[in-house]
Coordinates of C-alpha atoms and ligand atoms in Angstrom, one line a residue:
M20 CA -3.5 -2.6 6.7
Q21 CA -5.8 -1.3 4.1
I22 CA -5.0 -0.1 0.6
G23 CA -7.6 1.7 -1.5
L24 CA -7.8 1.6 -5.3
V25 CA -8.6 5.0 -6.6
G26 CA -8.9 6.5 -10.0
L27 CA -11.2 7.8 -12.7
P28 CA -14.1 5.6 -14.0
V29 CA -13.0 2.9 -16.4
S30 CA -9.4 3.0 -15.5
G31 CA -9.2 -0.6 -14.5
K32 CA -9.7 -0.6 -10.7
T33 CA -12.1 -3.5 -10.6
T34 CA -10.0 -5.4 -13.0
V35 CA -7.0 -5.0 -10.7
F36 CA -9.1 -5.9 -7.7
Q37 CA -10.3 -9.1 -9.3
T38 CA -6.8 -10.1 -10.3
L39 CA -5.3 -9.4 -6.8
T40 CA -8.1 -11.0 -4.9
Q41 CA -8.9 -13.8 -7.3
I42 CA -12.5 -12.9 -6.7
Y43 CA -14.1 -12.8 -10.2
L44 CA -17.1 -10.7 -10.6
D45 CA -19.6 -11.1 -13.4
A46 CA -20.1 -8.1 -15.7
A47 CA -23.1 -6.7 -13.8
A48 CA -21.3 -7.0 -10.4
A49 CA -18.1 -5.4 -11.8
M50 CA -20.1 -2.4 -13.1
K51 CA -22.0 -1.9 -9.8
R52 CA -21.1 1.5 -8.3
E53 CA -20.3 0.0 -4.9
S54 CA -16.9 -0.6 -3.3
N55 CA -15.5 -4.1 -3.0
Q56 CA -13.2 -5.2 -0.3
A57 CA -11.0 -8.3 0.2
I58 CA -7.9 -9.7 1.7
V59 CA -4.9 -10.3 -0.6
K60 CA -1.8 -12.5 -0.1
V61 CA 1.5 -10.7 -0.4
P62 CA 3.6 -12.7 -2.8
D63 CA 7.0 -13.6 -1.4
K64 CA 9.6 -15.7 -3.2
R65 CA 11.5 -16.1 0.0
L66 CA 8.5 -17.7 1.7
D67 CA 8.2 -20.0 -1.4
T68 CA 11.8 -21.1 -1.0
L69 CA 11.5 -21.7 2.7
T70 CA 8.3 -23.8 2.0
E71 CA 10.3 -25.9 -0.5
M72 CA 13.0 -26.5 2.1
F73 CA 10.7 -27.4 5.0
N74 CA 7.9 -29.0 3.1
P75 CA 5.4 -28.0 5.8
K76 CA 1.7 -28.9 6.0
K77 CA 0.8 -25.3 5.5
K78 CA 2.2 -22.1 3.9
V79 CA 0.8 -18.8 5.1
N80 CA 1.5 -15.6 3.2
A81 CA 1.4 -12.1 4.8
T82 CA -1.8 -10.3 3.8
I83 CA -3.1 -6.8 3.2
E84 CA -6.7 -5.6 2.6
I85 CA -7.6 -4.1 -0.7
V86 CA -10.6 -1.9 -1.2
D87 CA -11.9 -1.2 -4.7
L88 CA -13.4 2.3 -4.5
V89 CA -15.9 3.4 -7.1
G90 CA -14.6 5.7 -9.8
L91 CA -14.5 9.4 -9.2
Q92 CA -17.3 10.9 -11.2
K93 CA -17.4 14.6 -11.9
G94 CA -20.4 14.7 -9.6
D95 CA -18.4 13.5 -6.7
R96 CA -17.0 17.0 -6.2
T97 CA -18.6 20.2 -5.3
S98 CA -16.5 22.8 -7.2
S99 CA -13.2 22.0 -5.5
Q100 CA -13.6 19.0 -3.3
F101 CA -15.0 15.5 -3.1
N102 CA -18.3 15.0 -1.4
S103 CA -18.1 14.1 2.3
Q104 CA -19.3 10.5 1.8
F105 CA -16.5 9.8 -0.6
I106 CA -13.9 11.4 1.6
S107 CA -14.9 9.4 4.7
K108 CA -14.6 6.3 2.6
V109 CA -11.1 7.1 1.3
K110 CA -9.7 8.4 4.5
T111 CA -9.7 5.1 6.3
N112 CA -7.2 3.6 3.8
D113 CA -3.5 3.5 4.9
A114 CA -2.3 4.0 1.3
F115 CA -3.6 4.4 -2.2
I116 CA -3.0 2.7 -5.5
H117 CA -4.0 5.2 -8.1
V118 CA -5.0 3.2 -11.2
V119 CA -4.4 5.4 -14.2
R120 CA -5.7 4.5 -17.6
G121 CA -3.2 4.1 -20.5
F122 CA -5.2 1.9 -22.8
E123 CA -7.6 2.9 -25.6
D124 CA -11.0 1.3 -25.8
E125 CA -13.6 2.7 -28.1
M126 CA -16.4 0.7 -26.3
N127 CA -15.5 2.4 -23.0
P128 CA -14.4 5.9 -23.8
H129 CA -12.3 7.9 -21.3
I130 CA -14.5 10.5 -19.5
E131 CA -12.1 13.3 -20.7
G132 CA -12.4 12.0 -24.3
S133 CA -8.7 11.1 -24.6
I134 CA -5.9 9.1 -23.0
D135 CA -3.4 11.3 -21.1
I136 CA -1.6 9.6 -18.2
Y137 CA 0.1 12.7 -16.8
R138 CA -3.1 14.7 -16.9
D139 CA -5.0 12.0 -15.0
I140 CA -2.3 11.7 -12.3
C141 CA -2.3 15.4 -11.8
S142 CA -6.1 15.6 -11.7
L143 CA -6.4 13.2 -8.8
E144 CA -3.5 14.7 -6.9
D145 CA -5.1 18.2 -7.3
E146 CA -8.4 16.8 -5.9
F147 CA -6.5 15.3 -3.0
L148 CA -4.7 18.6 -2.4
L149 CA -7.9 20.7 -2.6
T150 CA -9.7 18.3 -0.2
D151 CA -6.9 18.6 2.4
L152 CA -6.7 22.4 1.9
A153 CA -10.4 22.7 2.5
F154 CA -10.1 20.6 5.6
V155 CA -7.2 22.6 7.0
E156 CA -9.0 25.9 6.3
S157 CA -12.1 24.8 8.2
R158 CA -9.9 23.5 11.0
L159 CA -8.1 26.8 11.3
E160 CA -11.4 28.7 11.5
K161 CA -12.6 26.4 14.3
L162 CA -9.3 26.7 16.2
D163 CA -9.4 30.5 16.0
K164 CA -12.8 30.3 17.7
D165 CA -11.6 27.8 20.3
L166 CA -8.6 30.1 21.1
M167 CA -11.0 32.7 22.4
K168 CA -13.1 30.3 24.4
Q169 CA -10.9 27.7 25.9
K170 CA -8.4 27.9 28.8
N171 CA -5.8 25.4 27.6
K172 CA -4.4 27.6 24.9
D173 CA -1.0 25.8 24.5
D174 CA -2.5 22.8 22.7
I175 CA -4.6 25.0 20.5
K176 CA -1.7 27.2 19.6
H177 CA 0.4 24.2 18.7
E178 CA -2.3 22.9 16.5
I179 CA -2.7 26.3 14.8
E180 CA 1.0 26.4 14.1
T181 CA 0.9 22.9 12.6
M182 CA -2.2 23.7 10.5
Q183 CA -0.6 26.9 9.2
K184 CA 2.4 25.0 8.1
W185 CA 0.2 22.4 6.3
H186 CA -1.7 25.2 4.8
K187 CA 1.3 26.9 3.4
T188 CA 2.6 23.6 2.0
L189 CA -0.7 22.7 0.3
E190 CA -1.0 26.2 -1.1
E191 CA 2.3 25.8 -2.8
N192 CA 0.8 22.7 -4.4
I193 CA 3.0 20.4 -2.4
P194 CA 1.4 17.2 -1.0
L195 CA 1.8 16.6 2.8
R196 CA 3.7 13.4 2.2
E197 CA 6.6 15.6 1.3
L198 CA 6.8 16.9 4.9
D199 CA 9.0 15.1 7.5
F200 CA 6.4 15.2 10.3
E201 CA 7.7 16.1 13.7
E202 CA 6.9 13.8 16.6
S203 CA 4.3 16.3 17.9
E204 CA 2.5 16.5 14.5
I205 CA 1.9 12.7 14.1
K206 CA -1.2 12.8 16.3
Y207 CA -2.9 15.3 13.9
V208 CA -1.9 13.1 10.9
K209 CA -3.5 10.1 12.7
N210 CA -6.6 12.0 13.7
Y211 CA -7.3 13.9 10.5
Q212 CA -6.0 11.4 8.0
P213 CA -5.1 14.0 5.3
L214 CA -5.2 12.3 1.8
T215 CA -2.0 13.8 0.5
A216 CA -0.1 12.5 3.5
K217 CA -0.7 8.9 2.6
P218 CA 1.8 6.8 0.6
L219 CA 0.8 6.6 -3.1
L220 CA 1.5 4.0 -5.7
I221 CA 0.7 5.2 -9.2
A222 CA -0.3 2.1 -11.3
L223 CA -0.1 2.8 -15.0
N224 CA -2.6 0.5 -16.6
L225 CA -1.1 0.2 -20.1
A226 CA -2.4 -1.3 -23.3
E227 CA -1.6 -4.9 -24.1
G228 CA 0.4 -3.7 -27.0
D229 CA 2.6 -1.5 -24.9
V230 CA 4.6 -4.2 -23.0
A231 CA 7.8 -3.4 -24.9
K232 CA 7.3 0.3 -24.5
S233 CA 6.5 0.2 -20.8
D234 CA 9.9 1.3 -19.6
E235 CA 9.8 4.3 -22.0
I236 CA 6.4 5.3 -20.8
L237 CA 7.4 4.9 -17.2
N238 CA 10.6 7.0 -17.6
S239 CA 8.7 9.8 -19.2
I240 CA 6.2 9.9 -16.4
K241 CA 9.0 9.6 -13.7
S242 CA 10.8 12.6 -15.3
K243 CA 7.7 14.7 -14.4
I244 CA 6.6 13.2 -11.1
S245 CA 8.6 12.2 -8.1
G246 CA 8.5 12.6 -4.4
N247 CA 8.6 11.2 -1.0
N248 CA 6.4 8.1 -0.5
I249 CA 5.4 7.9 -4.1
R250 CA 6.1 5.1 -6.5
I251 CA 5.1 4.5 -10.1
E252 CA 4.7 1.1 -11.6
P253 CA 3.5 0.0 -15.0
F254 CA 1.2 -3.0 -15.4
F255 CA -1.4 -4.6 -17.7
A256 CA -4.7 -5.2 -16.0
K257 CA -6.4 -7.0 -18.8
I258 CA -3.5 -9.4 -19.4
E259 CA -3.1 -10.0 -15.7
L260 CA -6.7 -10.8 -15.2
E261 CA -6.5 -13.5 -17.9
L262 CA -3.2 -14.7 -16.6
S263 CA -4.6 -15.1 -13.1
Q264 CA -7.4 -17.4 -14.3
L265 CA -5.1 -19.8 -16.2
P266 CA -3.9 -23.1 -14.8
P267 CA -0.2 -22.8 -13.7
E268 CA 1.2 -24.9 -16.5
E269 CA -0.2 -22.5 -19.1
K270 CA 1.0 -19.3 -17.4
D271 CA 4.6 -19.3 -18.5
M272 CA 3.6 -19.7 -22.2
F273 CA 1.1 -16.9 -21.9
M274 CA 3.5 -14.5 -20.3
E275 CA 6.1 -15.3 -22.9
E276 CA 3.6 -14.5 -25.6
Y277 CA 3.3 -11.0 -24.2
G278 CA 7.0 -10.6 -23.4
L279 CA 6.5 -10.6 -19.6
T280 CA 9.1 -12.1 -17.4
D281 CA 7.4 -11.8 -14.0
S282 CA 3.9 -10.7 -12.9
P283 CA 3.8 -6.9 -12.7
L284 CA 0.9 -7.2 -10.3
D285 CA 2.9 -9.4 -7.9
R286 CA 5.6 -6.7 -8.1
M287 CA 3.0 -4.0 -7.5
I288 CA 1.6 -5.5 -4.4
R289 CA 5.1 -6.0 -3.0
R290 CA 5.9 -2.4 -3.8
A291 CA 2.7 -1.3 -2.0
Y292 CA 3.8 -3.3 1.0
D293 CA 7.2 -1.7 1.1
L294 CA 5.7 1.7 0.6
L295 CA 3.6 1.3 3.7
G296 CA 6.8 0.8 5.7
L297 CA 6.0 -2.8 6.3
Q298 CA 8.4 -5.8 6.4
S299 CA 8.1 -9.5 7.0
F300 CA 9.6 -12.0 9.4
F301 CA 9.2 -15.7 9.0
T302 CA 8.4 -18.6 11.3
V303 CA 9.4 -22.0 9.9
G304 CA 8.8 -25.6 10.7
E305 CA 7.3 -28.8 9.6
D306 CA 3.8 -27.7 10.4
E307 CA 3.8 -24.3 8.9
C308 CA 6.0 -21.8 7.1
R309 CA 4.6 -18.3 7.5
A310 CA 5.3 -14.7 6.7
W311 CA 4.2 -12.2 9.3
T312 CA 3.8 -8.4 8.9
I313 CA 5.4 -5.8 11.2
R314 CA 6.4 -2.2 10.7
K315 CA 10.0 -1.4 10.0
G316 CA 11.8 -0.6 13.2
M317 CA 9.8 -3.0 15.4
T318 CA 11.5 -5.1 18.0
A319 CA 11.7 -8.9 18.6
Q320 CA 9.1 -8.4 21.3
D321 CA 6.7 -6.6 18.9
A322 CA 7.2 -9.4 16.4
A323 CA 6.3 -11.9 19.1
G324 CA 3.1 -9.8 19.7
A325 CA 2.2 -10.0 16.1
I326 CA 2.0 -13.8 16.5
H327 CA 0.1 -13.8 19.8
T328 CA -0.3 -11.2 22.7
D329 CA 0.7 -14.0 25.1
F330 CA 4.1 -14.2 23.3
Y331 CA 4.5 -10.5 23.8
N332 CA 3.7 -10.6 27.5
K333 CA 5.7 -13.7 28.3
F334 CA 8.6 -13.0 25.9
I335 CA 11.9 -14.4 27.0
R336 CA 14.2 -14.4 24.0
A337 CA 14.1 -14.7 20.2
E338 CA 16.2 -17.1 18.2
V339 CA 17.1 -15.2 15.1
V340 CA 18.7 -16.0 11.8
G341 CA 18.7 -13.7 8.7
Y342 CA 17.1 -15.2 5.6
D343 CA 20.2 -14.9 3.5
D344 CA 22.4 -16.5 6.2
F345 CA 19.9 -19.3 6.5
I346 CA 19.9 -20.0 2.8
E347 CA 23.7 -19.9 2.7
A348 CA 24.0 -22.3 5.6
G349 CA 21.3 -24.6 4.0
S350 CA 19.6 -25.9 7.1
M351 CA 18.6 -25.1 10.7
A352 CA 21.1 -27.7 12.0
K353 CA 23.9 -26.0 10.0
C354 CA 22.9 -22.6 11.3
K355 CA 23.2 -23.8 14.9
E356 CA 26.5 -25.6 14.1
K357 CA 28.0 -22.4 12.7
G358 CA 26.6 -20.3 15.5
I359 CA 24.6 -17.9 13.2
F360 CA 21.3 -18.8 14.9
R361 CA 21.5 -16.1 17.6
L362 CA 19.7 -15.4 20.8
E363 CA 18.3 -11.8 20.9
G364 CA 16.5 -9.9 23.7
K365 CA 13.3 -8.0 23.5
E366 CA 15.0 -4.8 22.4
Y367 CA 16.4 -6.3 19.2
I368 CA 15.2 -4.4 16.1
C369 CA 14.0 -6.9 13.5
K370 CA 15.5 -6.9 10.0
D371 CA 13.4 -7.6 7.0
A372 CA 13.2 -11.4 6.4
D373 CA 14.5 -12.5 9.8
I374 CA 13.6 -16.0 10.6
L375 CA 12.4 -16.0 14.3
N376 CA 11.7 -18.6 16.9
I377 CA 10.2 -17.0 20.0
R378 CA 10.9 -18.4 23.4
H379 CA 8.2 -17.5 25.8
G380 CA 7.1 -18.4 29.3
Ligands
GTP13 N1 -8.0 -3.0 -23.3 C1 -8.0 -2.9 -22.0 N2 -9.1 -2.8 -21.4 C2 -9.1 -2.8 -20.1 C3 -7.9 -2.8 -19.3 N3 -8.2 -2.7 -18.0 C4 -9.6 -2.6 -17.9 N4 -10.1 -2.7 -19.2 C5 -11.5 -2.6 -19.5 O1 -12.1 -1.4 -19.1 C6 -13.4 -1.6 -18.6 C7 -13.5 -1.0 -17.2 O2 -12.7 -1.7 -16.3 P1 -12.9 -1.7 -14.8 O3 -11.8 -2.5 -14.2 O4 -14.3 -2.1 -14.5 O5 -12.7 -0.2 -14.5 P2 -13.0 0.6 -13.1 O6 -11.9 1.6 -12.9 O7 -13.3 -0.3 -12.0 O8 -14.3 1.4 -13.5 P3 -15.4 2.1 -12.5 O9 -15.7 1.1 -11.4 O10 -16.6 2.4 -13.3 O11 -14.8 3.3 -12.0 C8 -13.7 -3.1 -18.7 O12 -14.4 -3.4 -19.8 C9 -12.3 -3.7 -18.8 O13 -12.3 -4.9 -19.5 C10 -6.7 -2.9 -20.0 O14 -5.6 -2.9 -19.4 N5 -6.8 -3.0 -21.4
MG14 MG1 -15.0 -0.6 -10.8

């Protein structure tokens, strides 16, 4: 699962990347116009609680991969679209975090000369739309030619219909993530990876002085932008970068100083996780408490497969208890006593935060 950080130059992408990954770059490396890539732990208070209860040797968080893409320069586009090198790099991401600049900094001026959150959000969305539109148009041209040449016309006709529908949507300035894709369309989404079909988290990188105003700023943006598979979150990259480098005992005091109650970046990474349609299940024990990642709607057998392919193949049953039920009961023994530790078959659809024990052959 890969999430790409996108946005204009000097919006704070690399600062976010460093905070999330705890990989600290020196000034020269941070300014390099290359993309950085790393694995990030998904913070999870439920896993923390389970770890406190079981006191295992190891705690393992779920992870996602974060890619810090270089800022979009004006030169990255030819009139209406990004260059092909940039597109091929962004397409492989499963979702985007669009870092939008909301802070003033005279030393690093904004490329447009002023701070305007709404303008910057629209400008990236427009570029994504135009890129998809250009793709769909060239695809339609190609399909028209194929229609004359090839024998199997049904497949081509179906794709033409789909591309025409996408084209109409994009021309109306509507991103493809607004469409409820039909089963038969999904393969095109998978093959062509249109940028506007991907979940989008808009991260408003606000000034340090705007902590108290962040709700107000968020609401004003939300009143103008909404949609399917889109979320907007405010955060403070610079504060968070400092915060992430402090020893734990100093963190609370520092957060209080800025009026922060929890880490906005922790919240953001969880939001990104939800946005991708992901959920966790837990395995617990004295050796290890661990959060595993599966897609919503997956079965107990799929969950077993996330742990090991052998568990998938030799799946017998899963012992399941919901996280809340477990906490209420207070221990595994109590869960068994009360009969809330259930046996489920391979078709069982996992719920978020199920605690599983897979029985396999
Ligand atoms: N005041 C303030 N400065 C910030 C904030 N976030 C980033 N900066 C500063 O802005 C500059 C650029 O930040 P980066 O994180 O490198 O921005 P970027 O989006 O990666 O930039 P490119 O890689 O060039 O596209 C650095 O000097 C940061 O210290 C913020 O929230 N507040
Ligand atoms: Mg950068």
